[in-house]
Short mmCIF file of C-alpha atoms in Angstrom, two decimals:
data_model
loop_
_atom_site.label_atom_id
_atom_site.label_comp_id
_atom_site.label_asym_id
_atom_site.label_seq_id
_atom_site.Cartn_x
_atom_site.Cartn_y
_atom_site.Cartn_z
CA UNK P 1 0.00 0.00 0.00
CA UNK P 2 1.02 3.59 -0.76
CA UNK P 3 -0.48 5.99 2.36
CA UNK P 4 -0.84 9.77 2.43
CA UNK P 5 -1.75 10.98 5.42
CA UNK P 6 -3.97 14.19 5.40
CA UNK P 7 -3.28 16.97 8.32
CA UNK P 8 -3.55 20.49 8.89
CA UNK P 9 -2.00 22.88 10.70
CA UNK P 10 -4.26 24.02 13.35
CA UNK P 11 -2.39 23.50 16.34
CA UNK P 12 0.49 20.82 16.55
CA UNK P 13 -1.46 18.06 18.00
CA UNK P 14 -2.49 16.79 14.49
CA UNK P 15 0.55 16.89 12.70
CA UNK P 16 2.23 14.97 15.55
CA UNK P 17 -0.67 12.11 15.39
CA UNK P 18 0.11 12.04 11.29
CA UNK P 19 4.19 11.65 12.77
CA UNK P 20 3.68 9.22 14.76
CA UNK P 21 1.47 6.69 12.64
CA UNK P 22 3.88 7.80 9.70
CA UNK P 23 6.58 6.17 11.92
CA UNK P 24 4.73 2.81 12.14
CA UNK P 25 4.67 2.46 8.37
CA UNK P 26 8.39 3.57 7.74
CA UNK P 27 8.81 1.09 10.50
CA UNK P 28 8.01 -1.59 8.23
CA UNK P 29 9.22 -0.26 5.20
CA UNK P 30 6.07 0.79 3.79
CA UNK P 31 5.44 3.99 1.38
CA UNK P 32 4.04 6.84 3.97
CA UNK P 33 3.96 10.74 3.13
CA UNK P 34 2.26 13.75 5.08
CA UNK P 35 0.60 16.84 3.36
CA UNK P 36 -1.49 19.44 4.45
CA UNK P 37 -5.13 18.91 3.46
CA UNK P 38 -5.90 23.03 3.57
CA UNK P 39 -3.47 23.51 0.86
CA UNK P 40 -5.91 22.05 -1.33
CA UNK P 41 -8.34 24.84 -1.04
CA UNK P 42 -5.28 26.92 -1.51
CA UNK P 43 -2.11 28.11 -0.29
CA UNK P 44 -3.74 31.44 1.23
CA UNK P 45 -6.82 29.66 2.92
CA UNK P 46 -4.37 27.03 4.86
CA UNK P 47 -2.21 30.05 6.11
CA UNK P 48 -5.25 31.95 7.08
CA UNK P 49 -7.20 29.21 8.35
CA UNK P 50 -4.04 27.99 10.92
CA UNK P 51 -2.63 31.58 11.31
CA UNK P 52 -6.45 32.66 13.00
CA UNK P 53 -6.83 29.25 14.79
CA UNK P 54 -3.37 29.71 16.57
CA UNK P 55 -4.55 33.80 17.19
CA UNK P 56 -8.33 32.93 18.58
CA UNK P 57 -6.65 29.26 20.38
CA UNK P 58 -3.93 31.75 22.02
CA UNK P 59 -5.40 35.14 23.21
CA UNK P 60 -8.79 34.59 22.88
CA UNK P 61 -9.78 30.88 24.75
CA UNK P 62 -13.33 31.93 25.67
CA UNK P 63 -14.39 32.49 21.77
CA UNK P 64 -12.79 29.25 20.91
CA UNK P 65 -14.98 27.26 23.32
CA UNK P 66 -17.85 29.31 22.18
CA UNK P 67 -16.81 28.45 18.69
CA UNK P 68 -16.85 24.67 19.66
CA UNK P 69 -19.76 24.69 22.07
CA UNK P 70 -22.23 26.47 18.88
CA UNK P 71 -20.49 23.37 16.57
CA UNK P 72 -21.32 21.09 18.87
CA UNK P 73 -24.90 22.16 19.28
CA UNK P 74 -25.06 22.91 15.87
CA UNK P 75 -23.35 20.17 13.86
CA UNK P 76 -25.72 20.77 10.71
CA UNK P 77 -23.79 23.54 10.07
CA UNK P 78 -21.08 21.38 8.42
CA UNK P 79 -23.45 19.28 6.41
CA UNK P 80 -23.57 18.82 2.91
CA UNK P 81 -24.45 22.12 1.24
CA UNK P 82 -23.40 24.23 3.41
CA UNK P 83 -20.88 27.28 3.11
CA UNK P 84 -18.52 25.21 5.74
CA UNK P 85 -18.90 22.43 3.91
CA UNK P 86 -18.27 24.07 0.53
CA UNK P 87 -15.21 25.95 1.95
CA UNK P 88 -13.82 22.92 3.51
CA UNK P 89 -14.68 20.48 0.08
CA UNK P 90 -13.93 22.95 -2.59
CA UNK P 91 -10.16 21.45 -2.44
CA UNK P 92 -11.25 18.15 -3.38
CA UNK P 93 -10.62 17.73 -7.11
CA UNK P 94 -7.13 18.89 -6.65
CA UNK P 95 -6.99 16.26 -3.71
CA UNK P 96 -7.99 13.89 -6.52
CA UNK P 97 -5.63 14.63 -8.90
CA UNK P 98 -2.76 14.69 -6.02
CA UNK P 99 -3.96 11.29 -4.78
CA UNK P 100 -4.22 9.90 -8.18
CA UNK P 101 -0.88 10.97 -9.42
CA UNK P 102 1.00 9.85 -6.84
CA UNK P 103 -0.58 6.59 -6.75
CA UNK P 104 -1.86 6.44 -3.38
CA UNK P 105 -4.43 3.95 -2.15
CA UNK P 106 -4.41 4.44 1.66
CA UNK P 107 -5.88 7.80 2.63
CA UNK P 108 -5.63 8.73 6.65
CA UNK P 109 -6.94 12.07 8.06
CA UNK P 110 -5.82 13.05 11.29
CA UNK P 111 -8.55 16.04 11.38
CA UNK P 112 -12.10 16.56 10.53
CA UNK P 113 -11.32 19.18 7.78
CA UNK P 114 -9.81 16.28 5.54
CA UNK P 115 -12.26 13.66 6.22
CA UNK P 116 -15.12 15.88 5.34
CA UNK P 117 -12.97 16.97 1.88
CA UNK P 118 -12.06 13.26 1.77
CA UNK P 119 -15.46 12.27 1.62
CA UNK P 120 -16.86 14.93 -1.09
CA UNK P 121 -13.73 13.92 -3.48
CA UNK P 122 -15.13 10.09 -3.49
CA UNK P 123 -18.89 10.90 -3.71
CA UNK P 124 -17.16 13.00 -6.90
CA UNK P 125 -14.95 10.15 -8.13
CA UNK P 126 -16.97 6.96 -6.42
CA UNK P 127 -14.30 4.69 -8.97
CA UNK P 128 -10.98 5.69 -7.49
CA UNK P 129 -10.29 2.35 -5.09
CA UNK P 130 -9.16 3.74 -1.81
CA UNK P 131 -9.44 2.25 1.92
CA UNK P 132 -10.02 5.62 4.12
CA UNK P 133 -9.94 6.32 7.98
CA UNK P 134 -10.19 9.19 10.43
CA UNK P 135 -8.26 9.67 13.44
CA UNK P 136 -9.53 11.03 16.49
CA UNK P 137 -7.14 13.01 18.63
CA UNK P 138 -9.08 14.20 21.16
CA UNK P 139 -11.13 12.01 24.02
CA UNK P 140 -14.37 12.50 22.38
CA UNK P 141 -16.12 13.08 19.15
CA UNK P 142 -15.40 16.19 17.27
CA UNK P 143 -18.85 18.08 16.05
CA UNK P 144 -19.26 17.20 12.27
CA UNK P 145 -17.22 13.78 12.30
CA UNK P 146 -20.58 11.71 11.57
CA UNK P 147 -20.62 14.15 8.38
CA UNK P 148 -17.66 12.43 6.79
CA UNK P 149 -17.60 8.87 5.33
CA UNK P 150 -15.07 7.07 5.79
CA UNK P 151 -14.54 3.22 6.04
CA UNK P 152 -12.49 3.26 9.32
CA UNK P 153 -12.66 5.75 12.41
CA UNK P 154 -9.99 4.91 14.35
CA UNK P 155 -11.20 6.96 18.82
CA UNK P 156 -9.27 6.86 21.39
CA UNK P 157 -10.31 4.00 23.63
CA UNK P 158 -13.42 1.51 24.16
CA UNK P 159 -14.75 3.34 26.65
CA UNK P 160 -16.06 5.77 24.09
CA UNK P 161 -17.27 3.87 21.79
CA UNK P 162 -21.06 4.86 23.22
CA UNK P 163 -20.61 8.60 22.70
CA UNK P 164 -19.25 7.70 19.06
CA UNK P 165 -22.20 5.77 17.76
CA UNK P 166 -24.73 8.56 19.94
CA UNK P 167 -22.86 11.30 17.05
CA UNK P 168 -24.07 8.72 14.45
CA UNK P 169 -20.56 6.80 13.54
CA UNK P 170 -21.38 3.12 12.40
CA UNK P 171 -20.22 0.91 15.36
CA UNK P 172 -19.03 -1.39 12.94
CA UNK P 173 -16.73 1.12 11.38
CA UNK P 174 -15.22 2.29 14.93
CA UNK P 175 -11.62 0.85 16.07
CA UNK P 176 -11.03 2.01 20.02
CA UNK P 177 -7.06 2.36 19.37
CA UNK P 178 -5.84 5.14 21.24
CA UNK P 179 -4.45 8.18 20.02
CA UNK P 180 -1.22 7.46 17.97
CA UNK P 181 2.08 9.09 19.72
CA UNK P 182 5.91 8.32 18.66
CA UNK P 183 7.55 5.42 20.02
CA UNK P 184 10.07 7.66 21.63
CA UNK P 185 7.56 8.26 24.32
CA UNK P 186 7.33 4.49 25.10
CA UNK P 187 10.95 4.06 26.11
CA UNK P 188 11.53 3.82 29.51
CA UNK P 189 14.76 4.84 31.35
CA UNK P 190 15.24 4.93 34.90
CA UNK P 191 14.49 8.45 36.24
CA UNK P 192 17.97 8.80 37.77
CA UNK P 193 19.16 8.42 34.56
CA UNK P 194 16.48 10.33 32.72
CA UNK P 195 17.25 13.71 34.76
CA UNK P 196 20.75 13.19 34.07
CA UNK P 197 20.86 13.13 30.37
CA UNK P 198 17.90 16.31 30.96
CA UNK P 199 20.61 18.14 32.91
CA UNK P 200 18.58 18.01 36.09
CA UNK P 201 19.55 16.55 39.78
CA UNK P 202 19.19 12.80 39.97
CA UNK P 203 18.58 14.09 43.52
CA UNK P 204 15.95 16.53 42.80
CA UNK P 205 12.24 16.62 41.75
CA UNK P 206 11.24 18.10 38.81
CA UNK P 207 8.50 19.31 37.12
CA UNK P 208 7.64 19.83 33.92
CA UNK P 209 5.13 22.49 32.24
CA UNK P 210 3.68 22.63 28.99
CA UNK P 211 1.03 24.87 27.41
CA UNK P 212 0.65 23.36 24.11
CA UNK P 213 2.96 24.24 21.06
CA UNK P 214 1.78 28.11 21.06
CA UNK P 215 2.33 28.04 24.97
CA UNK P 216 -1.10 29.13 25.64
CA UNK P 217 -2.89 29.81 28.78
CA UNK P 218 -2.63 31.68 32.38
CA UNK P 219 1.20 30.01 32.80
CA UNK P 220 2.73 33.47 33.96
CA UNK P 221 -0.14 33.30 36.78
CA UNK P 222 0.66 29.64 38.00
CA UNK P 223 4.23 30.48 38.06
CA UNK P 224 4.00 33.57 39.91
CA UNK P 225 2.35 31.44 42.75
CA UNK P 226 4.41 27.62 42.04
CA UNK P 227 7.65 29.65 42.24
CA UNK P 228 7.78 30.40 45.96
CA UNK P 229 6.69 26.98 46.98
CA UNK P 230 9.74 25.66 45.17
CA UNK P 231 11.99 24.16 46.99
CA UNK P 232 16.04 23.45 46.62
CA UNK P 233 15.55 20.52 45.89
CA UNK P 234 12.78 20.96 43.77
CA UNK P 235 13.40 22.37 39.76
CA UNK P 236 10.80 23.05 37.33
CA UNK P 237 11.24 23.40 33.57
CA UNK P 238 8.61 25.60 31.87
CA UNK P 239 8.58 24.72 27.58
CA UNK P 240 6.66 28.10 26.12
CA UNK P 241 6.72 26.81 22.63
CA UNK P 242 6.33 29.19 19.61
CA UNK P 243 5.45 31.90 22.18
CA UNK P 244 8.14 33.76 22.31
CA UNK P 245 6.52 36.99 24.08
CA UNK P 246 5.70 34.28 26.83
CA UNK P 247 9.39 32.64 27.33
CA UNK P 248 10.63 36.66 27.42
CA UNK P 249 8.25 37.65 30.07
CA UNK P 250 8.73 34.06 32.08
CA UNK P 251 12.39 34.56 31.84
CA UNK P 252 12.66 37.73 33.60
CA UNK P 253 9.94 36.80 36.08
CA UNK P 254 12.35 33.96 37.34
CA UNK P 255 15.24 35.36 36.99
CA UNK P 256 16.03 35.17 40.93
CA UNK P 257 15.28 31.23 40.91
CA UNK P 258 18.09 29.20 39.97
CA UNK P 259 15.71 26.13 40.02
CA UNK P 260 13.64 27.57 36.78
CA UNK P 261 14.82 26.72 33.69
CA UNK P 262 12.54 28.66 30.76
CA UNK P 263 12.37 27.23 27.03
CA UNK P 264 10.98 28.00 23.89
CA UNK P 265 10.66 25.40 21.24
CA UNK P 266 12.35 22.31 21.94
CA UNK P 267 12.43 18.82 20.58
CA UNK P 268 12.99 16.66 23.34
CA UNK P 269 9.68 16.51 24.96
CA UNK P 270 9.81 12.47 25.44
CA UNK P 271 13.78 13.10 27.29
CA UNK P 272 12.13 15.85 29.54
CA UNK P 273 8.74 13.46 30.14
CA UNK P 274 11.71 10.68 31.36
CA UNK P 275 13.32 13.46 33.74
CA UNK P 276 10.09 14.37 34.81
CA UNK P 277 8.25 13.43 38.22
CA UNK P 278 4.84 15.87 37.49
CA UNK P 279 3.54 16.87 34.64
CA UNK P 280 1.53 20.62 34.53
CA UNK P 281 -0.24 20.91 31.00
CA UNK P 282 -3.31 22.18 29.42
CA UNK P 283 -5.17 18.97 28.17
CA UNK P 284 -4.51 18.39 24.95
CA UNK P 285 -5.26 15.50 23.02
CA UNK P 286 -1.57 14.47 21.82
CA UNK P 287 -0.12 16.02 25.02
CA UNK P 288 -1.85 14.31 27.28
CA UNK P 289 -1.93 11.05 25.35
CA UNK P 290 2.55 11.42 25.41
CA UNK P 291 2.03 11.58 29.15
CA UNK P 292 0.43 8.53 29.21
CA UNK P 293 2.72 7.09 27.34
CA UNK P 294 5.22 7.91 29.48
CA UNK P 295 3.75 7.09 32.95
CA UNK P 296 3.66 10.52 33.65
CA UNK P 297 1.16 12.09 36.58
CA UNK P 298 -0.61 15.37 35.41
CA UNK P 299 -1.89 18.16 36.66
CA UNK P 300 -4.26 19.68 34.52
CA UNK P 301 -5.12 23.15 33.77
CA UNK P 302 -8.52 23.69 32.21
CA UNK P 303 -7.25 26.97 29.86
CA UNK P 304 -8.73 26.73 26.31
CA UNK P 305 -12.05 24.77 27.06
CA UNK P 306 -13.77 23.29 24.00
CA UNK P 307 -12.37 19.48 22.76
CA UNK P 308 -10.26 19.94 25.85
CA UNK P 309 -12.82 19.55 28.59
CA UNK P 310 -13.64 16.51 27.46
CA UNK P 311 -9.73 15.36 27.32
CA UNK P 312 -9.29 16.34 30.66
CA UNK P 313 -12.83 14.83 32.24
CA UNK P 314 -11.61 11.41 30.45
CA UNK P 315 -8.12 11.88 32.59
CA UNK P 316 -9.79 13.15 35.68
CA UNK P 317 -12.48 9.77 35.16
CA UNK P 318 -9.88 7.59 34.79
CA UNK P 319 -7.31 8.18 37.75
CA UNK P 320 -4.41 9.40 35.83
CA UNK P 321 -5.26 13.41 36.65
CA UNK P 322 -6.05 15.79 39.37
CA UNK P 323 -6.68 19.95 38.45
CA UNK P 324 -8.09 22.73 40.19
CA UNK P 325 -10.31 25.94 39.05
CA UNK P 326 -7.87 29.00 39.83
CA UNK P 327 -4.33 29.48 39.06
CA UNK P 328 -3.24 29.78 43.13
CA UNK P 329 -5.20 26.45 43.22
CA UNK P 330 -3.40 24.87 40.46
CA UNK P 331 -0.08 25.79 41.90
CA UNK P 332 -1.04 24.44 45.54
CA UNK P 333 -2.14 21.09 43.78
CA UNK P 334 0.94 20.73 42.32
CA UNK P 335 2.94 20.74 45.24
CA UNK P 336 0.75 18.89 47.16
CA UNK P 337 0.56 16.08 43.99
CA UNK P 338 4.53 16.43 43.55
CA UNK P 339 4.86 15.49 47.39
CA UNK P 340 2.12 12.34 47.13
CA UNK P 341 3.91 9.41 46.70
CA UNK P 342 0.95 7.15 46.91
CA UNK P 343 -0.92 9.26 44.32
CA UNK P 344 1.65 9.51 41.86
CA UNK P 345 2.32 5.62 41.77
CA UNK P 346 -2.00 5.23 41.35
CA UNK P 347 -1.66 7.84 38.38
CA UNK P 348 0.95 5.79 36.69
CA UNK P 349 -0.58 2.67 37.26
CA UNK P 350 -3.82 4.01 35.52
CA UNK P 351 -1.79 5.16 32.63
CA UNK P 352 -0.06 1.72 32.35
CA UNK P 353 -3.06 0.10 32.19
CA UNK P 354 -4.23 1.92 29.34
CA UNK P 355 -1.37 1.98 27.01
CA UNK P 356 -1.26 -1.98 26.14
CA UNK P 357 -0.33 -1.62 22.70
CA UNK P 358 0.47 1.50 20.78
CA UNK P 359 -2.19 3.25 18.85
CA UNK P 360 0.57 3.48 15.72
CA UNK P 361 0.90 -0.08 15.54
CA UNK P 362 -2.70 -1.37 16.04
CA UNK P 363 -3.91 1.38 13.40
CA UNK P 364 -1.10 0.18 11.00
CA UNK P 365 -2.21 -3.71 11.47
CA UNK P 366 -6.10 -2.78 11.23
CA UNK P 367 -6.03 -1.12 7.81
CA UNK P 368 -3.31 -4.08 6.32
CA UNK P 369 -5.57 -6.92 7.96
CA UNK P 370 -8.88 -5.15 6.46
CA UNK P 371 -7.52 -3.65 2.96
CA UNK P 372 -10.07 -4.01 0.24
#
C-alpha cells in the first residue's frame, strides 16, 4: 500500500498524530507521506485558516470554546451544502488529482477538515479504489465527524465507543485504538538516569510544564504562585513553545530562581517526560496522550475549554489526573501532587493500564488486515 496521510496545521497536535502513525509504516518499510489537506483549497486559505486558529486558540480561549460549544450544538452547520462544507470540500478535485498521481491507495486524516474533503472527493470520483480512515485526537467526538464517510474511524479508547455511535458513527466502522504518539515516548529509562541526560539533579524533583505548542494559557499566573513553593531541591522546567513573548516575560519573572529553567521550542519533549516526576499541562489530546505514554502524573489546567474539557474529564475519570479551578489552586495542587507518593504511583498505574499496545501499531495492522 502507498499511504498519504492528510493533516492540517491548526495546532500541533495533528501533525504529531500524522508523525507518529507515519513512523509505524516507515517502521516496516512501507510507502508513507504527510501533506497538508488546507493547501488544497489553496495556499492562502491554509495560512489563514491555521494563522487565526493559533490567534483565537492563544489570546482569545473563551471564543474558541464558544466556537466549539455552537459546533457542537449545531453540527448541521457542516453538512452537505453548506458554506462550511463548501469551503472545507472545494479542495477536493485537486486532492484527486494529487492522490491519483501519486498513486496512493491508503488515505488517513488526522482532522475533521480532511475527512469531510475526503469524503466529497469520493462521492465525486466513487471509482478511485481507496481504503479511508479518520483519526480522532481528542477524548471525544469532534462536532461534524458523523458528516464524513469514511470506512475506518480509528477513537481513542473503548470506553467511548457509546458517545461515538450517539454522534451517528457506524459501530461497525469504529476501532477504540488510542491516540497514535511516537515510540520515543514508550521508552523507559530509569528516572535517575532520565534527569541526568535532561541536565537536572538525579537528587531533585522536577517538574515539567507545557502549554501546548503556542504556549497558551494563564502560565505566567501559575508560576507567579508555584515559584515560591519551590523548593532546593525541587526544579521546574517551563517549555513556552512558539510563544516567544511568553518565554521573554517568564524569563525575567524567574530570573532570581536558579531552580527555573525557561524554554521555547524544543524537541525533546519524550527526554524531559523521562526526567520528569509531574507533569503541569493544558489537556490536549496528543499532550496528554505522550504523558500517558510515558507514565507521567498530570496536573491539569482547564485553559482553552472546548475538545479539551472533554480530554481532561476522560483523565480526571480515569485516575491518571487531578486539576483545580484558579491558578493559586493549580499551583497548591501541584505541590501537594509532587509530594504524594501514593498518588503519583495510582496515576501511573492508571496510565499503564491503558497503554497496552500502541495506537501506531494497532492502526497500522487494522487497515493491512482489512484492505479491500
Amino acid at each position: 500500500m502507498q499511504t498519504l496521510i492528510l493533516s492540517c496545521n491548526t495546532g500541533a497536535g495533528h501533525n504529531s498524530c500524522a508523525q507518529a502513525v507515519q513512523e509505524a509504516y516507515h517502521s516496516r518499510g512501507e510507502i508513507c507521506n504527510i501533506t497538508d489537506s488546507l493547501q488544497f483549497i489553496s495556499e492562502k486559505a491554509s495560512t489563514f485558516i491555521s494563522n487565526w486558529h493559533t490567534r483565537i486558540y492563544r489570546h482569545a480561549p473563551r471564543l474558541f470554546d464558544a466556537g466549539y460549544q455552537r459546533a457542537e450544538s449545531h453540527e448541521d452547520i457542516f453538512c452537505e451544502g453548506t458554506p462550511i462544507y463548501k469551503l472545507l470540500s472545494s479542495g477536493a478535485e485537486r486532492m484527486y488529482q494529487y492522490i491519483r498521481s501519486a498513486g496512493y491507495d491508503n488515505i488517513i486524516c488526522t482532522h475533521v477538515f480532511p475527512a469531510l474533503a475526503l469524503t466529497e472527493m469520493c462521492r465525486q470520483h466513487p471509482c478511485l479504489q481507496l481504503v479511508t480512515s479518520h483519526i480522532s485526537t481528542d477524548y471525544t467526538c469532534a462536532p461534524c465527524t458523523a458528516d464524513s464517510a469514511l470506512d475506518w474511524y480509528f477513537i481513542p479508547s473503548t470506553s467511548l465507543l457509546g458517545e461515538f455511535e450517539q454522534c451517528g458513527l457506524q459501530p461497525q466502522k469504529l476501532i477504540a485504538s488510542g491516540i497514535p504518539v511516537r515510540q520515543q515516548f514508550y521508552q523507559r529509562v530509569s528516572q535517575e538516569a532520565g534527569k541526568a541526560n535532561a541536565g537536572i539533579s538525579p537528587a531533585h524533583q522536577h517538574i515539567l510544564m507545557m502549554c501546548g505548542s503556542m504556549g497558551c494559557g494563564p502560565m505566567e499566573e501559575i508560576i507567579s504562585y508555584l515559584c515560591p513553593y519551590l523548593t532546593t531541591e525541587q526544579e521546574l522546567s517551563v517549555v513556552c513553545g512558539t510563544n516567544d513573548d511568553l518565554r521573554k516575560k517568564l524569563q525575567k519573572r524567574t530570573e532570581k530562581y536558579s531552580q527555573v529553567h525557561v524554554l521555547g521550542t524544543v524537541n525533546n519533549v519524550p527526554q524531559l517526560m523521562q526526567a520528569s516526576d509531574l507533569f503541569l499541562t493544558k489537556p490536549g489530546g496528543l499532550s496528554t496522550s505522550e504523558a500517558m505514554a510515558a507514565e507521567l502524573p498530570m496536573v491539569l489546567i482547564d485553559a482553552v475549554a472546548g475538545c479539551e474539557t472533554h480530554n481532561l474529564n476522560f483523565f480526571l475519570r480515569n485516575g491518571m489526573a487531578v486539576t483545580a479551578n484558579t491558578p493559586k489552586a493549580i499551583a497548591d495542587t501541584t505541590i501537594k501532587t509532587l509530594n504524594a507518593p501514593v498518588l503519583l504511583s495510582k496515576m501511573r498505574a492508571a496510565m499503564r493500564s491503558q497503554t497496552e499496545c500502541t495506537a501506531a501499531d494497532k492502526i497500522y495492522e487494522w487497515i493491512y488486515s482489512h484492505a479491500k
